[in-house]
Coordinates of C-alpha atoms and ligand atoms in Angstrom, one line a residue:
X4 CA 17.7 3.9 -32.4
X5 CA 18.6 0.6 -30.9
X6 CA 19.7 -0.7 -34.3
X7 CA 22.5 1.8 -34.3
X8 CA 24.0 0.4 -31.1
X9 CA 27.3 -1.2 -31.7
X10 CA 30.5 -1.7 -29.8
X11 CA 32.3 1.2 -31.5
X12 CA 29.7 3.7 -30.7
X13 CA 29.5 2.5 -27.1
X14 CA 33.1 2.6 -26.1
X15 CA 32.9 1.9 -22.3
X16 CA 34.8 5.0 -21.2
X17 CA 32.3 7.3 -22.9
X18 CA 29.1 5.9 -21.5
X19 CA 27.9 7.2 -18.2
X20 CA 25.9 4.8 -16.0
X21 CA 22.3 4.9 -17.2
X22 CA 20.0 6.6 -14.7
X23 CA 16.9 4.8 -13.7
X24 CA 13.7 6.5 -14.8
X25 CA 11.5 7.3 -11.8
X26 CA 8.1 8.8 -10.9
X27 CA 8.3 12.4 -9.8
X28 CA 8.4 12.7 -6.0
X29 CA 5.5 15.1 -5.9
X30 CA 3.3 12.7 -7.9
X31 CA 4.4 9.4 -6.3
X32 CA 3.6 10.5 -2.7
X33 CA 0.0 10.4 -3.8
X34 CA 0.0 6.8 -5.1
X35 CA 1.3 3.3 -4.4
X36 CA 2.7 2.7 -7.8
X37 CA 6.2 1.7 -8.3
X38 CA 8.7 4.5 -7.8
X39 CA 11.3 3.3 -10.3
X40 CA 10.1 2.6 -13.8
X41 CA 12.8 0.3 -15.2
X42 CA 15.1 0.6 -18.2
X43 CA 14.0 0.7 -21.8
X44 CA 15.7 -1.7 -24.2
X45 CA 18.0 1.1 -25.3
X46 CA 18.9 2.0 -21.7
X47 CA 19.7 -1.7 -21.0
X48 CA 21.8 -2.0 -24.1
X49 CA 23.7 1.2 -23.3
X50 CA 24.4 0.0 -19.8
X51 CA 25.4 -3.5 -20.9
X52 CA 27.9 -2.0 -23.2
X53 CA 29.7 -0.4 -20.2
X54 CA 30.6 -3.9 -19.1
X55 CA 34.2 -4.6 -20.2
X56 CA 33.8 -8.4 -19.9
X57 CA 36.7 -8.9 -17.4
X58 CA 38.8 -12.0 -17.7
X59 CA 38.5 -12.5 -14.0
X60 CA 35.0 -11.0 -13.2
X61 CA 35.0 -9.9 -9.6
X62 CA 31.3 -9.1 -9.8
X63 CA 30.3 -12.8 -9.7
X64 CA 32.2 -13.3 -6.4
X65 CA 30.2 -10.4 -4.9
X66 CA 26.9 -12.1 -5.6
X67 CA 25.8 -14.4 -2.8
X68 CA 24.2 -16.8 -5.3
X69 CA 27.0 -16.5 -7.9
X70 CA 25.0 -15.5 -10.9
X71 CA 27.2 -15.6 -14.0
X72 CA 26.9 -11.8 -14.4
X73 CA 29.5 -11.4 -17.1
X74 CA 27.8 -14.0 -19.3
X75 CA 24.2 -12.6 -18.8
X76 CA 25.5 -9.1 -19.6
X77 CA 27.2 -10.4 -22.8
X78 CA 23.9 -12.0 -23.8
X79 CA 22.2 -8.6 -23.3
X80 CA 24.8 -6.9 -25.5
X81 CA 24.0 -9.5 -28.2
X82 CA 20.3 -8.8 -27.7
X83 CA 19.7 -12.4 -26.6
X84 CA 17.4 -11.3 -23.8
X85 CA 15.7 -14.7 -23.2
X86 CA 19.0 -16.4 -23.0
X87 CA 20.3 -13.7 -20.6
X88 CA 17.3 -14.5 -18.3
X89 CA 17.9 -18.2 -18.5
X90 CA 21.5 -17.6 -17.5
X91 CA 20.4 -15.7 -14.4
X92 CA 17.8 -18.3 -13.6
X93 CA 20.5 -21.0 -13.5
X94 CA 21.4 -19.5 -10.1
X95 CA 18.5 -17.2 -9.2
X96 CA 14.8 -18.1 -9.4
X97 CA 13.6 -14.6 -8.4
X98 CA 15.4 -12.1 -10.7
X99 CA 12.7 -9.4 -11.0
X100 CA 12.6 -9.2 -7.2
X101 CA 16.4 -9.3 -6.7
X102 CA 16.8 -6.7 -9.4
X103 CA 14.6 -4.4 -7.4
X104 CA 15.5 -4.9 -3.7
X105 CA 19.0 -6.5 -3.5
X106 CA 21.6 -4.2 -2.0
X107 CA 23.8 -4.5 -5.1
X108 CA 25.8 -1.5 -4.0
X109 CA 27.2 -3.7 -1.2
X110 CA 27.5 -6.9 -3.3
X111 CA 28.1 -7.4 -7.0
X112 CA 28.3 -3.7 -8.0
X113 CA 30.7 -3.0 -5.1
X114 CA 33.1 -5.6 -6.7
X115 CA 32.7 -4.4 -10.3
X116 CA 36.0 -3.3 -11.7
X117 CA 34.6 -0.1 -13.1
X118 CA 33.8 1.1 -9.5
X119 CA 37.5 1.8 -9.0
X120 CA 37.5 4.8 -11.3
X121 CA 33.9 5.2 -12.3
X122 CA 30.4 4.1 -11.4
X123 CA 29.9 0.3 -11.5
X124 CA 27.8 -1.4 -14.1
X125 CA 24.1 -1.3 -13.0
X126 CA 23.9 -5.1 -12.7
X127 CA 20.7 -5.1 -10.6
X128 CA 18.9 -2.8 -13.1
X129 CA 20.0 -5.1 -16.0
X130 CA 18.8 -8.2 -14.1
X131 CA 15.4 -6.5 -13.6
X132 CA 15.2 -5.4 -17.2
X133 CA 15.4 -9.0 -18.6
X134 CA 13.0 -10.3 -16.0
X135 CA 10.5 -7.6 -16.6
X136 CA 10.8 -7.9 -20.3
X137 CA 9.7 -11.5 -20.2
X138 CA 6.7 -10.7 -17.9
X139 CA 5.6 -7.9 -20.2
X140 CA 5.8 -10.1 -23.3
X141 CA 3.8 -12.9 -21.6
X142 CA 1.2 -10.4 -20.5
X143 CA 0.9 -9.0 -24.0
X144 CA 0.6 -12.5 -25.5
X145 CA 3.8 -12.0 -27.5
X146 CA 5.3 -15.0 -25.7
X147 CA 3.9 -18.2 -24.5
X148 CA 3.9 -18.7 -20.7
X149 CA 7.6 -18.4 -20.5
X150 CA 8.4 -21.2 -18.2
X151 CA 6.0 -23.9 -19.6
X152 CA 9.0 -26.0 -20.9
X153 CA 10.8 -26.1 -17.6
X154 CA 7.9 -27.9 -15.7
X155 CA 9.1 -31.4 -15.0
X156 CA 7.9 -34.4 -13.1
X157 CA 9.0 -34.5 -9.5
X158 CA 9.5 -38.2 -8.9
X159 CA 12.1 -38.3 -6.1
X160 CA 11.2 -38.3 -2.4
X161 CA 9.0 -35.8 -0.6
X162 CA 10.6 -32.8 1.1
X163 CA 9.0 -30.2 3.3
X164 CA 9.8 -26.5 3.5
X165 CA 8.3 -24.3 6.3
X166 CA 7.9 -20.7 5.3
X167 CA 7.5 -19.2 1.8
X168 CA 9.9 -16.2 2.0
X169 CA 12.9 -16.0 -0.3
X170 CA 14.8 -18.7 1.6
X171 CA 11.9 -21.2 1.4
X172 CA 11.0 -20.4 -2.2
X173 CA 14.6 -20.8 -3.3
X174 CA 15.2 -24.0 -1.4
X175 CA 11.9 -25.4 -2.9
X176 CA 12.8 -24.4 -6.4
X177 CA 16.3 -26.0 -6.2
X178 CA 14.9 -29.3 -4.8
X179 CA 12.2 -29.4 -7.4
X180 CA 14.8 -29.0 -10.1
X181 CA 16.6 -31.9 -8.7
X182 CA 13.4 -33.9 -9.0
X183 CA 12.0 -33.9 -5.4
X184 CA 8.3 -33.5 -4.6
X185 CA 8.4 -30.3 -2.6
X186 CA 5.6 -28.9 -0.4
X187 CA 6.0 -25.4 1.1
X188 CA 3.9 -24.8 4.2
X189 CA 3.0 -21.1 4.7
X190 CA 1.3 -19.7 7.8
X191 CA -0.3 -16.7 6.0
X192 CA -2.9 -16.8 3.3
X193 CA -0.5 -15.7 0.7
X194 CA 3.0 -17.0 -0.1
X195 CA 6.1 -14.7 -0.3
X196 CA 7.0 -13.8 3.3
X197 CA 8.3 -10.3 3.7
X198 CA 8.2 -9.8 -0.1
X199 CA 4.4 -9.7 0.2
X200 CA 3.6 -8.6 3.7
X201 CA 6.6 -6.3 4.4
X202 CA 8.1 -4.5 1.4
X203 CA 5.5 -2.1 0.0
X204 CA 4.0 -2.1 -3.5
X205 CA 5.8 1.1 -4.5
X206 CA 9.2 -0.7 -4.1
X207 CA 8.2 -4.2 -5.1
X208 CA 4.8 -4.6 -6.9
X209 CA 3.0 -7.7 -5.7
X210 CA 2.2 -8.7 -9.3
X211 CA 6.0 -9.2 -9.8
X212 CA 6.2 -11.3 -6.7
X213 CA 3.2 -13.4 -7.8
X214 CA 4.7 -14.0 -11.2
X215 CA 8.0 -15.2 -9.8
X216 CA 6.1 -17.5 -7.3
X217 CA 4.2 -18.8 -10.3
X218 CA 7.5 -19.6 -12.0
X219 CA 8.6 -21.6 -8.9
X220 CA 5.2 -23.4 -8.8
X221 CA 5.7 -24.3 -12.5
X222 CA 8.8 -26.3 -11.4
X223 CA 6.4 -28.6 -9.5
X224 CA 6.6 -26.9 -6.1
X225 CA 3.3 -27.2 -4.1
X226 CA 2.5 -24.3 -1.7
X227 CA 0.0 -24.9 1.1
X228 CA -1.1 -21.7 2.7
X229 CA -2.8 -21.1 6.1
X230 CA -0.6 -23.9 7.5
X231 CA 1.0 -22.8 10.8
X232 CA 3.6 -25.5 11.4
X233 CA 4.0 -26.0 15.2
X234 CA 0.2 -25.6 15.6
X235 CA -1.6 -27.5 12.8
X236 CA 1.2 -29.9 12.2
X237 CA 4.5 -30.5 14.0
X238 CA 7.8 -31.4 12.4
X239 CA 7.3 -34.9 13.7
X240 CA 4.0 -35.1 11.9
X241 CA 5.8 -34.1 8.6
X242 CA 8.3 -37.0 9.0
X243 CA 5.5 -39.4 9.9
X244 CA 3.7 -38.2 6.7
X245 CA 6.7 -39.4 4.6
X246 CA 8.7 -36.2 4.2
X247 CA 12.4 -37.2 4.1
X248 CA 13.8 -33.9 5.1
X249 CA 12.6 -30.5 6.4
X250 CA 13.9 -27.0 5.8
X251 CA 12.8 -24.3 8.3
X252 CA 12.7 -20.8 6.9
X253 CA 10.2 -19.0 9.1
X254 CA 12.0 -15.6 9.0
X255 CA 12.2 -13.0 11.7
X256 CA 8.7 -11.8 12.0
X257 CA 8.5 -10.9 15.7
X258 CA 8.7 -7.1 16.2
X259 CA 10.7 -5.5 18.9
X260 CA 9.5 -2.6 21.0
X261 CA 11.7 -0.1 22.9
X262 CA 10.1 -0.8 26.3
X263 CA 9.5 2.9 27.0
X264 CA 6.3 4.3 28.7
X265 CA 3.4 4.9 26.4
X266 CA 4.0 2.0 23.9
X267 CA 0.5 0.6 24.7
X268 CA -1.3 3.8 23.6
X269 CA -3.7 3.7 20.7
X270 CA -1.9 4.8 17.6
X271 CA 1.3 2.9 18.4
X272 CA 2.2 0.2 15.8
X273 CA 5.0 -2.1 15.2
X274 CA 6.3 -1.6 11.6
X275 CA 5.4 -5.3 11.0
X276 CA 1.7 -4.7 11.9
X277 CA 1.5 -1.4 10.1
X278 CA 3.1 -2.7 6.9
X279 CA 1.1 -6.0 7.0
X280 CA -2.1 -4.0 7.2
X281 CA -1.2 -1.9 4.3
X282 CA 0.5 -4.4 2.0
X283 CA -0.9 -7.8 2.7
X284 CA -4.4 -6.6 3.9
X285 CA -4.4 -3.8 1.4
X286 CA -5.5 -1.0 3.8
X287 CA -4.2 1.5 1.3
X288 CA -7.0 0.5 -1.1
X289 CA -9.8 1.7 1.2
X290 CA -12.8 1.6 0.6
X291 CA -12.3 -1.3 -1.8
X292 CA -10.5 -3.1 1.0
X293 CA -11.8 -2.2 4.5
X294 CA -8.8 -3.2 6.6
X295 CA -8.6 -0.7 9.4
X296 CA -5.4 1.4 9.9
X297 CA -5.0 4.6 11.9
X298 CA -3.6 6.9 9.1
X299 CA -2.4 9.8 11.2
X300 CA -1.7 13.3 10.1
X301 CA 1.6 13.6 12.0
X302 CA 3.5 10.3 12.1
X303 CA 6.8 9.4 13.9
X304 CA 8.7 6.4 12.7
X305 CA 11.5 5.1 14.9
X306 CA 14.4 3.4 13.2
X307 CA 16.9 3.8 10.3
X308 CA 16.7 0.6 8.3
X309 CA 14.7 -0.3 5.2
X310 CA 11.7 -1.3 7.4
X311 CA 11.6 2.2 8.9
X312 CA 11.9 3.9 5.6
X313 CA 9.2 1.7 4.1
X314 CA 6.9 2.6 7.0
X315 CA 7.6 6.4 6.7
X316 CA 7.0 6.4 3.0
X317 CA 3.8 4.3 3.5
X318 CA 2.5 6.8 6.1
X319 CA 3.1 9.6 3.7
X320 CA 1.2 7.9 0.9
X321 CA -1.7 7.1 3.3
X322 CA -2.1 10.9 3.7
X323 CA 0.1 12.1 6.6
X324 CA 1.0 15.7 6.3
X325 CA 4.2 15.4 8.4
X326 CA 6.3 12.3 8.8
X327 CA 9.3 12.2 11.1
X328 CA 12.0 9.6 10.9
X329 CA 13.7 9.4 14.4
X330 CA 17.0 7.7 14.3
X331 CA 19.6 7.5 17.1
X332 CA 22.7 7.7 15.0
X333 CA 23.6 9.9 12.0
X334 CA 22.7 9.3 8.4
X335 CA 26.1 7.7 7.7
X336 CA 25.2 4.8 10.0
X337 CA 21.8 4.2 8.6
X338 CA 21.5 0.5 7.6
X339 CA 18.9 1.3 4.8
X340 CA 20.0 1.2 1.2
X341 CA 21.4 4.5 -0.1
X342 CA 18.8 4.6 -2.9
X343 CA 16.0 4.3 -0.4
X344 CA 17.4 7.0 1.9
X345 CA 17.5 9.3 -1.2
X346 CA 14.0 8.5 -2.2
X347 CA 12.7 9.0 1.3
X348 CA 14.3 12.5 1.5
X349 CA 12.9 13.4 -1.9
X350 CA 9.4 12.5 -0.6
X351 CA 9.6 15.1 2.2
X352 CA 10.1 12.8 5.2
X353 CA 11.8 14.9 7.9
X354 CA 14.9 13.1 9.4
X355 CA 15.4 13.6 13.1
X356 CA 18.8 12.2 13.4
X357 CA 20.8 11.7 16.6
X358 CA 17.6 11.4 18.6
X359 CA 15.9 8.6 20.5
X360 CA 12.4 8.4 22.0
X361 CA 12.2 8.2 25.8
X362 CA 8.4 8.3 26.2
X363 CA 5.2 8.4 24.2
X364 CA 2.7 10.7 25.8
X365 CA -1.0 10.2 25.4
X366 CA -4.3 12.1 25.6
X367 CA -7.5 10.2 26.1
X368 CA -5.7 6.9 25.5
X369 CA -4.4 8.0 22.1
X370 CA -0.9 9.1 21.1
X371 CA -0.4 12.9 21.5
X372 CA 3.4 13.4 21.3
X373 CA 6.7 11.6 21.4
X374 CA 9.4 12.8 23.8
X375 CA 12.9 12.3 22.5
X376 CA 16.4 12.9 23.8
X377 CA 19.3 14.1 21.7
X378 CA 22.2 11.7 21.1
X379 CA 25.9 12.0 20.4
X380 CA 28.2 9.3 19.0
X381 CA 30.8 7.6 21.1
X382 CA 33.3 4.8 20.3
X383 CA 32.3 2.0 17.9
X384 CA 30.2 -0.8 19.4
X385 CA 30.1 -4.5 18.5
X386 CA 28.4 -3.7 15.2
X387 CA 31.4 -1.5 14.2
X388 CA 29.1 1.6 14.2
X389 CA 29.7 4.4 16.7
X390 CA 27.6 3.9 19.8
X391 CA 24.9 6.5 20.4
X392 CA 24.9 8.1 23.8
X393 CA 22.2 10.4 25.3
X394 CA 22.9 14.1 25.9
X395 CA 21.7 14.8 29.4
X396 CA 18.9 17.4 29.7
X397 CA 18.3 17.6 25.9
X398 CA 14.7 16.1 25.8
X399 CA 12.3 17.6 23.3
X400 CA 8.7 16.8 22.2
X401 CA 7.2 16.3 18.8
X402 CA 3.4 16.4 18.4
X403 CA 2.3 13.2 16.6
X404 CA -0.8 11.0 16.4
X405 CA 0.8 7.8 15.2
X406 CA 4.1 6.2 16.2
X407 CA 5.6 3.3 14.3
X408 CA 8.3 1.2 15.9
X409 CA 10.8 -0.1 13.3
X410 CA 13.7 -0.9 15.6
X411 CA 14.2 -4.6 14.5
X412 CA 12.6 -8.0 14.5
X413 CA 13.4 -11.3 16.0
X414 CA 12.4 -14.9 15.4
X415 CA 8.9 -15.9 16.1
X416 CA 8.9 -18.8 18.7
X417 CA 5.7 -20.4 17.3
X418 CA 7.5 -23.2 15.5
X419 CA 10.7 -23.4 17.4
X420 CA 8.9 -23.8 20.8
X421 CA 7.1 -26.9 19.3
X422 CA 10.4 -28.7 18.7
X423 CA 11.8 -29.1 22.2
X424 CA 15.3 -30.4 21.3
X425 CA 16.1 -27.9 18.5
X426 CA 19.1 -25.9 19.5
X427 CA 18.7 -22.2 19.5
X428 CA 20.9 -19.2 20.1
X429 CA 20.3 -16.9 23.1
X430 CA 18.2 -14.7 20.9
X431 CA 16.0 -17.6 19.8
X432 CA 17.4 -18.1 16.3
X433 CA 18.0 -21.6 15.2
X434 CA 21.6 -22.8 15.4
X435 CA 22.4 -24.2 11.9
X436 CA 25.6 -24.8 10.1
X437 CA 26.3 -21.7 8.0
X438 CA 27.5 -23.8 5.0
X439 CA 24.7 -26.4 4.7
X440 CA 22.0 -25.4 7.1
X441 CA 22.1 -28.6 9.2
X442 CA 20.6 -28.2 12.7
X443 CA 21.2 -30.6 15.6
X444 CA 18.2 -32.7 14.6
X445 CA 18.7 -35.3 11.8
X446 CA 16.9 -34.4 8.6
X447 CA 16.1 -30.9 9.8
X448 CA 17.7 -27.9 8.1
X449 CA 17.2 -24.2 8.6
X450 CA 18.2 -21.0 6.8
X451 CA 17.3 -17.3 6.2
X452 CA 16.4 -14.8 8.8
X453 CA 15.4 -17.5 11.3
X454 CA 19.1 -18.4 11.5
X455 CA 20.9 -15.1 10.8
X456 CA 18.4 -12.7 12.3
X457 CA 16.9 -10.0 10.1
X458 CA 19.2 -9.8 7.0
X459 CA 18.6 -9.6 3.2
X460 CA 16.6 -11.3 0.5
X461 CA 19.7 -12.6 -1.3
X462 CA 21.4 -13.9 1.8
X463 CA 18.1 -15.8 2.6
X464 CA 18.1 -17.1 -1.0
X465 CA 21.7 -18.2 -0.7
X466 CA 20.9 -20.1 2.5
X467 CA 18.0 -21.9 0.8
X468 CA 20.2 -22.9 -2.1
X469 CA 22.9 -24.3 0.1
X470 CA 20.5 -26.2 2.2
X471 CA 18.9 -27.7 -0.9
X472 CA 22.2 -29.2 -2.0
X473 CA 22.8 -30.6 1.5
X474 CA 19.3 -32.0 1.8
X475 CA 19.7 -33.8 -1.5
X476 CA 23.0 -35.3 -0.4
X477 CA 21.5 -36.4 3.0
X478 CA 18.5 -38.0 1.3
X479 CA 20.7 -39.8 -1.3
X480 CA 23.4 -41.0 1.1
X481 CA 21.5 -41.2 4.4
X482 CA 24.6 -39.8 6.1
X483 CA 24.2 -37.1 8.8
X484 CA 27.3 -35.9 10.5
Ligands
LIG1 C1 9.7 -3.9 5.5 C2 11.0 -4.7 5.1 C3 11.7 -4.2 4.1 C4 12.9 -4.9 3.6 N1 13.6 -4.5 2.6 C5 14.6 -5.2 2.1 C6 15.3 -4.8 0.9 O1 15.1 -3.7 0.4 N2 16.3 -5.6 0.5 C7 16.7 -6.8 1.1 O2 17.5 -7.5 0.6 N3 16.0 -7.2 2.2 C8 15.0 -6.4 2.7 N4 14.4 -6.8 3.8 C9 14.8 -8.1 4.5 C10 14.3 -9.3 3.8 O3 13.0 -9.2 3.3 C11 14.5 -10.6 4.6 O4 15.8 -10.7 5.0 C12 14.0 -11.8 3.9 O5 12.7 -11.7 3.5 C13 14.2 -13.1 4.8 O6 13.7 -14.2 4.1 P1 13.2 -15.5 4.8 O7 12.8 -16.4 3.8 O8 14.3 -15.9 5.8 O9 12.0 -15.0 5.7 P2 10.6 -14.2 5.5 O10 10.6 -13.4 4.2 O11 10.3 -13.5 6.7 O12 9.6 -15.4 5.3 C14 9.2 -16.3 6.3 C15 7.9 -16.9 6.1 O13 7.6 -17.9 7.0 C16 6.3 -17.9 7.4 N5 6.2 -18.6 8.7 C17 6.6 -18.1 9.9 N6 6.3 -19.0 10.9 C18 5.7 -20.1 10.2 C19 5.1 -21.3 10.7 N7 5.2 -21.6 12.0 N8 4.6 -22.1 9.8 C20 4.5 -21.8 8.5 N9 5.0 -20.6 8.0 C21 5.6 -19.8 8.9 C22 6.0 -16.4 7.5 O14 4.6 -16.2 7.4 C23 6.7 -15.9 6.2 O15 5.9 -16.0 5.1 C24 13.2 -6.1 4.3 C25 12.5 -6.6 5.4 C26 11.3 -5.9 5.8 C27 10.6 -6.4 7.0
LIG2 S1 33.2 -6.7 -12.9 FE1 31.9 -5.2 -13.9 S2 32.9 -4.8 -15.9 FE2 33.8 -6.7 -15.1 S3 32.4 -8.4 -15.9 FE3 31.6 -7.8 -13.9 S4 30.0 -6.3 -14.4 FE4 31.4 -6.4 -16.2

């Protein structure tokens, strides 16, 4: 079939955007396997032929790491899949992950010229296709370990990266490519940050994350796990040990609670703890893994972002009969990706919109119900979204046995409190130059969620990339201004 594909047959106007094959909702709520199944070669070719190869491709400007999207799609059209992947990797070391979790609808695809009259080219799905294709070929032994040729000797100075999420991995990869000896220090026993402990297997398989981390290691990057910087070693120790510059990318791993009565009851989790138990500690694989988790038959998740949706869908897969998503605004204001909202609805999660918890009520020390109040939307607030206001006397109860708080995360002060002169914002984020990641301390750079607050994978990667350039310049010139 693919042999027949040629330009004539695939005149762009005639090809609808290729749908992504998915597991059936009824089936997938009973397993943790990936929901989306990925394009076939034919799907990818058909989708690539929708790209009209604009003279001034706006899609590239919409990508925070400026992948040469037009060129990689052209290579796919020519069936040069390996070259397409190399083209992506010139700018992005984590294509299989970004292809899965990046909000393309707000970035490259939003800018795609086709979106004016039609649906944009499915850039993220094509990115995922070429990355997955290589992984599959390596696994099947069709291809040698794909990146063996890129390994090179790192002979320039030593640099340290703290935290192995997307910001740290990208910064490390960029510096290794430049020839630096990079060590990433990671507090947890596995590298990857939110990609391993937060985003569930059914959205981002951990095997995919591991393979992309292996690629980064193959560039010469060393990752030391179980290393809590600020406790085991300080930043001063790193400089004393010969590191010429340090990049801090410790993320936003400190969960927020609402401060309402009942949050200390058994059965109340932060989304961070709940997801870490399930993803990183593999509670979902019980009894093979014996990490305890209160599964709950009736679960309430509070929040409307990706973290809330991931928690709700995890609870469903862990066996909950009823899962409620309680969000204080309407669906339109939900910060989660549209695709995730759609998947969550398909999986039978009940949305309780325009509602906010006021109390969690217990019985014998355990959660018994959650009391909410109805909300209405007022004028837009600082975020540009309409402010939710309580409707007096509209309280109602929902019977639940587990409550998961997914209302946001802030910076963990573990590291920042160990560096007394490091300038922070009033929320505890590190103050860093948005262009180059420089902090107020010479040789110390920062980027990702620890600077911006909870954001996205690709923005964290962009920050890592920019900081790497600035670190190189600083080490080469010794100039800090
Ligand atoms: C459940 C969930 C779902 C999400 N879904 C999406 C999505 O679909 N799409 C998207 O684009 N974004 C999503 N995000 C947001 C995205 O994952 C983050 O913006 C991104 O991971 C931030 O990257 P980072 O490198 O700054 O930090 P992180 O990924 O948080 O990594 C920080 C790392 O630093 C380590 N660390 C912390 N303190 C120390 C220390 N003192 N010493 C050593 N190591 C330390 C941590 O253990 C962690 O591994 C999601 C977030 C969550 C929580
Ligand atoms: S803007 Fe859209 S159509 Fe144009 S080059 Fe980029 S992906 Fe192709």
